[in-house]
Amino acid sequence: MTTATAHFSKRLDQTAEDTEALLAELLSDMLLPDEIARPKRLMEAMRYSSLGGGKRLRPFLAVESSAVFGVPREAGLLVGAALECIHCYSLIHDDLPAMDNSDLRRGRPTLHKKTDDATAILAGDGLLTLAFDIVTRDEIHKDANVRLLLTRALARASGIGGMVGGQILDLAGEGRFGDREPVDVARLQQMKTGALLRYGCISGAILGQSTPSEYQALDDYGRALGEAFQIADDLLDVEGDAAALGKPAGADAALGKTTFVTQLGIDGAKQRVRDLLARADSALSVFGAKGDVLRAAARFVAERKS
Ligand code: GRG
């Protein structure tokens, strides 16, 4: 392991640990002002799907993109926790019988298998709304306009023109609503998985009140990283190991899905990942050595095994 990789791994582990502790606090039974009750079944379901698993890559991007601007770690962690809540909700809903109908997630039974569909739907809804509660909190930034920009960007990344929109395009491409609709893989990816990853990257620029060119650099980096993440996912579905993935491989092929691998072939997809890594590196050049951890993050995403 190189020194840069070891440094990166240590920081990823630390953010995962801090995110876990913060989420446990945010999902505790303690009532917030104006809340009437925190029902036990709902809280247990939300904790089951948000605690004790996951690489916490999105919080890491929020924390590290914030660190580039010297933003206090606590603020980046809160934004990261909000982003992770949205990510966990999307996984819960994606696993439901009406969507992907998956039995395993992060090496454990999916939430609806462990409980029931209604509990899983509501736990997802609870996490989605909690995310917006978190991202508006005063502790994130003293300037309310910064919090507003963070909140709006989160809505755009997770909503119609982002993740939710990407999910419906994906289902349409599988032929769920009649004939299979043609899929623009790159656009679908940008929306379904890319938008949240990109948000992690631009959130630091928003929190750090960056210049427009610094924002643009993190935006470019986030888009390249998002695409590399998805290609790696498509490659893992073909070449990956179910034990490491915590879910069965081969799901895309079973559904006859159009992916980067079906479009570019395995070698073409790997070449595209290399090109994207170069793009991510060059986007970060404006930050000099301050961009090193994000540079390592792009490589980790592209080479991940789970
Ligand atoms: C249901 C509204 C709604 C949206 C679902 C993102 C998404 C949209 C579904 C996820 C489906 C999926 C498994 C896509 C592959 C890419 C992906 C998001 C993998 C899981 O993300 P990781 O690898 O997971 O960051 P961990 O467990 O590490 O958090």
CSV table of C-alpha atoms and ligand atoms in Angstrom, one decimal:
chain,number,residue,atom,x,y,z
A,1,MET,CA,0.0,0.0,0.0
A,2,THR,CA,1.4,3.4,-0.9
A,3,THR,CA,1.6,6.2,1.7
A,4,ALA,CA,-1.1,8.2,-0.2
A,5,THR,CA,-3.4,5.1,-0.2
A,6,ALA,CA,-2.8,4.4,3.5
A,7,HIS,CA,-3.5,8.1,4.3
A,8,PHE,CA,-6.7,7.9,2.3
A,9,SER,CA,-7.9,4.7,3.9
A,10,LYS,CA,-7.3,6.1,7.4
A,11,ARG,CA,-9.4,9.2,6.6
A,12,LEU,CA,-12.2,7.1,5.0
A,13,ASP,CA,-12.3,4.9,8.1
A,14,GLN,CA,-12.3,7.9,10.4
A,15,THR,CA,-15.2,9.5,8.5
A,16,ALA,CA,-17.1,6.3,8.5
A,17,GLU,CA,-16.7,6.0,12.3
A,18,ASP,CA,-17.7,9.7,12.9
A,19,THR,CA,-20.7,9.3,10.5
A,20,GLU,CA,-21.8,6.2,12.4
A,21,ALA,CA,-21.7,8.0,15.7
A,22,LEU,CA,-23.5,11.1,14.3
A,23,LEU,CA,-26.2,9.0,12.7
A,24,ALA,CA,-26.7,7.1,15.9
A,25,GLU,CA,-27.3,10.4,17.7
A,26,LEU,CA,-29.6,11.8,15.0
A,27,LEU,CA,-31.6,8.5,15.0
A,28,SER,CA,-31.8,8.3,18.8
A,29,ASP,CA,-35.1,8.2,20.6
A,30,MET,CA,-34.6,11.7,21.9
A,31,LEU,CA,-37.4,14.0,20.7
A,32,LEU,CA,-36.6,17.3,18.9
A,33,PRO,CA,-38.6,20.4,19.6
A,34,ASP,CA,-42.0,20.1,17.9
A,35,GLU,CA,-41.8,16.3,17.5
A,36,ILE,CA,-44.7,14.5,19.3
A,37,ALA,CA,-43.2,11.0,19.5
A,38,ARG,CA,-40.6,8.8,17.8
A,39,PRO,CA,-42.4,5.5,17.3
A,40,LYS,CA,-40.2,2.5,18.3
A,41,ARG,CA,-40.9,0.4,15.2
A,42,LEU,CA,-40.0,3.3,12.9
A,43,MET,CA,-36.8,4.2,14.7
A,44,GLU,CA,-35.6,0.6,14.9
A,45,ALA,CA,-36.2,0.2,11.1
A,46,MET,CA,-34.4,3.4,10.3
A,47,ARG,CA,-31.5,2.5,12.5
A,48,TYR,CA,-31.3,-1.1,11.0
A,49,SER,CA,-30.8,0.4,7.5
A,50,SER,CA,-28.6,3.3,8.4
A,51,LEU,CA,-26.2,2.0,11.1
A,52,GLY,CA,-23.5,-0.7,11.0
A,53,GLY,CA,-22.7,-0.9,7.3
A,54,GLY,CA,-21.7,0.9,4.1
A,55,LYS,CA,-18.6,2.5,3.0
A,56,ARG,CA,-19.9,6.0,3.8
A,57,LEU,CA,-18.4,7.3,0.6
A,58,ARG,CA,-20.9,10.1,0.2
A,59,PRO,CA,-20.2,11.6,3.7
A,60,PHE,CA,-16.5,11.2,3.0
A,61,LEU,CA,-16.9,13.4,-0.1
A,62,ALA,CA,-18.8,16.0,1.8
A,63,VAL,CA,-16.2,16.1,4.6
A,64,GLU,CA,-13.2,16.1,2.3
A,65,SER,CA,-14.6,18.6,-0.2
A,66,SER,CA,-15.3,20.9,2.8
A,67,ALA,CA,-11.8,20.3,4.2
A,68,VAL,CA,-10.3,21.8,1.0
A,69,PHE,CA,-11.8,25.1,2.1
A,70,GLY,CA,-10.9,24.7,5.8
A,71,VAL,CA,-14.6,24.3,6.8
A,72,PRO,CA,-15.0,22.9,10.3
A,73,ARG,CA,-15.2,19.1,10.2
A,74,GLU,CA,-18.5,19.1,12.2
A,75,ALA,CA,-20.3,21.0,9.4
A,76,GLY,CA,-19.1,18.6,6.7
A,77,LEU,CA,-20.1,15.6,8.8
A,78,LEU,CA,-23.6,17.0,9.3
A,79,VAL,CA,-24.0,17.5,5.5
A,80,GLY,CA,-22.6,14.1,5.0
A,81,ALA,CA,-25.0,12.5,7.5
A,82,ALA,CA,-27.9,14.2,5.6
A,83,LEU,CA,-26.6,12.8,2.3
A,84,GLU,CA,-26.2,9.3,3.8
A,85,CYS,CA,-29.8,9.4,5.1
A,86,ILE,CA,-31.0,10.0,1.5
A,87,HIS,CA,-28.7,7.3,0.2
A,88,CYS,CA,-30.0,4.8,2.8
A,89,TYR,CA,-33.6,5.7,2.0
A,90,SER,CA,-32.9,5.1,-1.7
A,91,LEU,CA,-31.5,1.7,-1.0
A,92,ILE,CA,-34.4,0.7,1.2
A,93,HIS,CA,-37.0,1.7,-1.5
A,94,ASP,CA,-34.9,0.3,-4.3
A,95,ASP,CA,-34.9,-3.1,-2.6
A,96,LEU,CA,-38.7,-3.3,-2.3
A,97,PRO,CA,-40.7,-5.9,-4.3
A,98,ALA,CA,-42.1,-3.1,-6.4
A,99,MET,CA,-38.6,-2.0,-7.4
A,100,ASP,CA,-35.6,-4.4,-7.5
A,101,ASN,CA,-37.1,-7.0,-5.1
A,102,SER,CA,-33.8,-7.7,-3.4
A,103,ASP,CA,-33.3,-10.0,-0.3
A,104,LEU,CA,-29.8,-8.9,0.7
A,105,ARG,CA,-28.2,-5.5,1.3
A,106,ARG,CA,-24.8,-4.9,2.9
A,107,GLY,CA,-24.6,-8.6,3.6
A,108,ARG,CA,-27.9,-8.6,5.7
A,109,PRO,CA,-31.6,-9.2,4.9
A,110,THR,CA,-33.1,-6.1,3.3
A,111,LEU,CA,-35.4,-4.1,5.6
A,112,HIS,CA,-38.7,-5.2,4.1
A,113,LYS,CA,-37.5,-8.9,4.5
A,114,LYS,CA,-36.6,-8.2,8.1
A,115,THR,CA,-39.8,-6.3,8.8
A,116,ASP,CA,-42.5,-5.7,6.1
A,117,ASP,CA,-43.1,-3.5,3.1
A,118,ALA,CA,-45.1,-0.8,5.0
A,119,THR,CA,-42.4,-0.4,7.6
A,120,ALA,CA,-39.7,-0.2,4.9
A,121,ILE,CA,-41.6,2.5,2.9
A,122,LEU,CA,-42.0,4.6,6.1
A,123,ALA,CA,-38.5,4.1,7.2
A,124,GLY,CA,-37.3,5.4,3.8
A,125,ASP,CA,-39.7,8.3,4.1
A,126,GLY,CA,-38.5,9.1,7.6
A,127,LEU,CA,-34.8,9.1,6.4
A,128,LEU,CA,-35.6,11.3,3.4
A,129,THR,CA,-37.4,13.9,5.6
A,130,LEU,CA,-34.7,13.7,8.3
A,131,ALA,CA,-32.1,14.6,5.7
A,132,PHE,CA,-33.8,18.0,5.1
A,133,ASP,CA,-34.1,18.6,8.8
A,134,ILE,CA,-30.4,18.0,9.2
A,135,VAL,CA,-29.2,20.1,6.3
A,136,THR,CA,-31.0,23.2,7.5
A,137,ARG,CA,-29.6,23.2,11.0
A,138,ASP,CA,-27.9,26.3,12.4
A,139,GLU,CA,-24.7,24.4,13.3
A,140,ILE,CA,-24.0,23.8,9.6
A,141,HIS,CA,-23.3,27.5,8.8
A,142,LYS,CA,-24.0,30.8,10.4
A,143,ASP,CA,-25.2,32.3,7.1
A,144,ALA,CA,-28.8,31.1,6.4
A,145,ASN,CA,-28.2,31.7,2.7
A,146,VAL,CA,-25.5,29.0,2.6
A,147,ARG,CA,-27.9,26.6,4.3
A,148,LEU,CA,-30.6,27.4,1.8
A,149,LEU,CA,-28.2,26.8,-1.1
A,150,LEU,CA,-27.2,23.4,0.4
A,151,THR,CA,-30.8,22.5,0.9
A,152,ARG,CA,-31.9,23.4,-2.6
A,153,ALA,CA,-28.9,21.5,-4.1
A,154,LEU,CA,-29.8,18.5,-2.0
A,155,ALA,CA,-33.4,18.6,-3.3
A,156,ARG,CA,-32.2,18.9,-6.9
A,157,ALA,CA,-29.7,16.0,-6.5
A,158,SER,CA,-32.2,13.6,-4.9
A,159,GLY,CA,-35.4,14.6,-6.7
A,160,ILE,CA,-37.1,14.7,-10.1
A,161,GLY,CA,-34.0,15.8,-12.1
A,162,GLY,CA,-31.7,13.7,-10.0
A,163,MET,CA,-31.9,10.3,-8.3
A,164,VAL,CA,-35.7,9.8,-8.3
A,165,GLY,CA,-35.9,10.8,-12.0
A,166,GLY,CA,-33.0,8.5,-12.8
A,167,GLN,CA,-34.8,5.6,-11.0
A,168,ILE,CA,-37.9,5.9,-13.1
A,169,LEU,CA,-35.9,6.1,-16.3
A,170,ASP,CA,-34.1,2.9,-15.2
A,171,LEU,CA,-37.4,1.1,-14.6
A,172,ALA,CA,-38.8,2.3,-17.9
A,173,GLY,CA,-35.6,0.9,-19.6
A,174,GLU,CA,-36.3,-2.5,-18.0
A,175,GLY,CA,-39.7,-2.4,-19.7
A,176,ARG,CA,-41.7,-2.0,-16.4
A,177,PHE,CA,-44.3,0.3,-17.9
A,178,GLY,CA,-44.8,-1.4,-21.3
A,179,ASP,CA,-42.2,-1.8,-24.0
A,180,ARG,CA,-38.6,-1.2,-22.9
A,181,GLU,CA,-37.8,2.5,-23.4
A,182,PRO,CA,-34.4,3.3,-25.0
A,183,VAL,CA,-31.8,4.1,-22.3
A,184,ASP,CA,-29.2,6.8,-22.5
A,185,VAL,CA,-26.9,5.1,-20.0
A,186,ALA,CA,-24.7,8.1,-19.3
A,187,ARG,CA,-27.6,10.4,-18.5
A,188,LEU,CA,-29.4,7.8,-16.5
A,189,GLN,CA,-26.3,7.2,-14.4
A,190,GLN,CA,-25.7,10.9,-13.9
A,191,MET,CA,-29.2,11.2,-12.4
A,192,LYS,CA,-29.7,7.9,-10.5
A,193,THR,CA,-26.3,7.5,-8.8
A,194,GLY,CA,-24.2,10.4,-10.0
A,195,ALA,CA,-26.2,13.2,-8.6
A,196,LEU,CA,-25.8,12.3,-4.9
A,197,LEU,CA,-22.1,11.7,-5.4
A,198,ARG,CA,-21.7,15.0,-7.1
A,199,TYR,CA,-23.6,16.7,-4.3
A,200,GLY,CA,-21.1,15.3,-1.8
A,201,CYS,CA,-18.4,17.1,-3.9
A,202,ILE,CA,-20.1,20.4,-4.5
A,203,SER,CA,-21.4,20.6,-0.9
A,204,GLY,CA,-17.9,21.5,0.3
A,205,ALA,CA,-17.7,24.4,-2.3
A,206,ILE,CA,-21.1,25.7,-1.1
A,207,LEU,CA,-20.1,25.4,2.6
A,208,GLY,CA,-16.7,26.9,1.9
A,209,GLN,CA,-18.3,29.8,-0.1
A,210,SER,CA,-15.9,29.0,-2.9
A,211,THR,CA,-15.1,31.1,-6.0
A,212,PRO,CA,-17.1,30.1,-9.1
A,213,SER,CA,-14.0,28.4,-10.6
A,214,GLU,CA,-13.4,26.3,-7.5
A,215,TYR,CA,-17.1,25.3,-7.6
A,216,GLN,CA,-16.7,24.3,-11.2
A,217,ALA,CA,-13.6,22.2,-10.4
A,218,LEU,CA,-15.5,20.2,-7.7
A,219,ASP,CA,-18.5,19.9,-10.0
A,220,ASP,CA,-16.3,18.5,-12.8
A,221,TYR,CA,-14.5,16.2,-10.4
A,222,GLY,CA,-17.9,15.0,-8.9
A,223,ARG,CA,-19.3,14.2,-12.3
A,224,ALA,CA,-16.2,12.2,-13.3
A,225,LEU,CA,-16.2,10.4,-10.0
A,226,GLY,CA,-19.9,9.6,-10.3
A,227,GLU,CA,-19.5,8.1,-13.8
A,228,ALA,CA,-16.4,6.1,-12.7
A,229,PHE,CA,-18.4,4.8,-9.7
A,230,GLN,CA,-21.2,3.6,-11.9
A,231,ILE,CA,-18.9,1.9,-14.4
A,232,ALA,CA,-17.1,0.2,-11.5
A,233,ASP,CA,-20.6,-1.0,-10.3
A,234,ASP,CA,-21.5,-2.3,-13.8
A,235,LEU,CA,-18.1,-4.1,-14.0
A,236,LEU,CA,-18.6,-5.6,-10.5
A,237,ASP,CA,-22.0,-6.9,-11.6
A,238,VAL,CA,-20.1,-8.9,-14.3
A,239,GLU,CA,-16.8,-9.7,-12.6
A,240,GLY,CA,-17.6,-9.1,-8.9
A,241,ASP,CA,-17.7,-11.5,-6.0
A,242,ALA,CA,-21.1,-11.9,-4.3
A,243,ALA,CA,-19.4,-12.3,-0.8
A,244,ALA,CA,-17.5,-9.0,-1.1
A,245,LEU,CA,-20.5,-7.2,-2.6
A,246,GLY,CA,-22.9,-8.3,0.1
A,247,LYS,CA,-25.5,-9.0,-2.6
A,248,PRO,CA,-25.7,-11.4,-5.6
A,249,ALA,CA,-23.7,-10.4,-8.7
A,250,GLY,CA,-25.2,-10.7,-12.2
A,251,ALA,CA,-28.4,-8.8,-11.5
A,252,ASP,CA,-28.1,-6.5,-14.5
A,253,ALA,CA,-27.6,-9.3,-17.0
A,254,ALA,CA,-30.6,-11.2,-15.5
A,255,LEU,CA,-32.7,-8.2,-16.2
A,256,GLY,CA,-31.2,-7.7,-19.6
A,257,LYS,CA,-30.2,-4.2,-18.6
A,258,THR,CA,-28.3,-1.7,-20.8
A,259,THR,CA,-25.2,-0.7,-18.8
A,260,PHE,CA,-21.8,0.8,-19.5
A,261,VAL,CA,-20.5,-2.7,-19.9
A,262,THR,CA,-23.1,-3.8,-22.5
A,263,GLN,CA,-22.4,-0.5,-24.4
A,264,LEU,CA,-18.6,-0.3,-24.2
A,265,GLY,CA,-17.6,-4.0,-23.5
A,266,ILE,CA,-15.4,-4.9,-20.5
A,267,ASP,CA,-12.2,-3.4,-22.0
A,268,GLY,CA,-13.9,-0.3,-23.3
A,269,ALA,CA,-15.5,0.3,-19.8
A,270,LYS,CA,-12.1,-0.1,-18.1
A,271,GLN,CA,-10.6,2.4,-20.6
A,272,ARG,CA,-13.4,4.8,-19.9
A,273,VAL,CA,-12.7,4.5,-16.1
A,274,ARG,CA,-9.0,5.4,-16.8
A,275,ASP,CA,-10.1,8.4,-18.8
A,276,LEU,CA,-12.4,9.6,-16.1
A,277,LEU,CA,-9.7,9.3,-13.5
A,278,ALA,CA,-7.5,11.5,-15.6
A,279,ARG,CA,-10.4,14.0,-15.8
A,280,ALA,CA,-10.9,13.9,-12.0
A,281,ASP,CA,-7.2,14.5,-11.5
A,282,SER,CA,-7.1,17.4,-13.8
A,283,ALA,CA,-10.2,19.0,-12.3
A,284,LEU,CA,-8.5,19.0,-8.9
A,285,SER,CA,-5.3,20.7,-10.2
A,286,VAL,CA,-6.6,24.1,-9.0
A,287,PHE,CA,-6.4,22.9,-5.4
A,288,GLY,CA,-2.8,21.6,-5.6
A,289,ALA,CA,-1.8,19.3,-2.7
A,290,LYS,CA,-5.1,20.1,-0.9
A,291,GLY,CA,-6.8,17.9,-3.6
A,292,ASP,CA,-4.7,14.8,-2.8
A,293,VAL,CA,-7.3,13.0,-0.7
A,294,LEU,CA,-10.0,13.6,-3.2
A,295,ARG,CA,-7.7,12.3,-5.9
A,296,ALA,CA,-7.2,9.1,-4.0
A,297,ALA,CA,-10.9,8.9,-3.5
A,298,ALA,CA,-11.5,8.8,-7.2
A,299,ARG,CA,-9.0,5.9,-7.5
A,300,PHE,CA,-10.7,4.1,-4.7
A,301,VAL,CA,-14.1,4.4,-6.3
A,302,ALA,CA,-12.8,3.2,-9.7
A,303,GLU,CA,-11.0,0.2,-8.2
A,304,ARG,CA,-13.5,-0.8,-5.5
A,305,LYS,CA,-14.4,-4.4,-5.0
A,306,SER,CA,-17.7,-3.8,-3.1
B,1,GRG,C1,-35.8,4.2,-4.9
B,1,GRG,C2,-35.9,6.7,-5.2
B,1,GRG,C3,-35.2,5.5,-5.3
B,1,GRG,C4,-34.0,5.5,-5.9
B,1,GRG,C5,-33.1,4.4,-5.9
B,1,GRG,C6,-29.5,4.9,-6.1
B,1,GRG,C7,-30.7,4.1,-6.3
B,1,GRG,C8,-31.9,4.8,-6.7
B,1,GRG,C9,-30.7,2.8,-6.2
B,1,GRG,C10,-29.6,2.0,-5.8
B,1,GRG,C11,-29.5,0.9,-6.6
B,1,GRG,C12,-28.1,0.4,-6.8
B,1,GRG,C13,-27.7,-0.7,-5.9
B,1,GRG,C14,-27.3,1.1,-7.6
B,1,GRG,C15,-25.9,0.8,-7.8
B,1,GRG,C16,-25.0,1.8,-7.3
B,1,GRG,C17,-25.2,2.0,-5.8
B,1,GRG,C18,-26.0,3.2,-5.4
B,1,GRG,C19,-24.6,1.2,-5.0
B,1,GRG,C20,-24.6,1.3,-3.5
B,1,GRG,O1,-23.8,2.4,-3.1
B,1,GRG,P1,-22.5,2.2,-2.3
B,1,GRG,O2,-21.6,1.2,-3.0
B,1,GRG,O3,-23.2,1.4,-1.0
B,1,GRG,O4,-22.0,3.5,-1.9
B,1,GRG,P2,-22.8,1.4,0.5
B,1,GRG,O5,-23.4,0.1,1.0
B,1,GRG,O6,-21.3,1.3,0.6
B,1,GRG,O7,-23.4,2.6,1.1
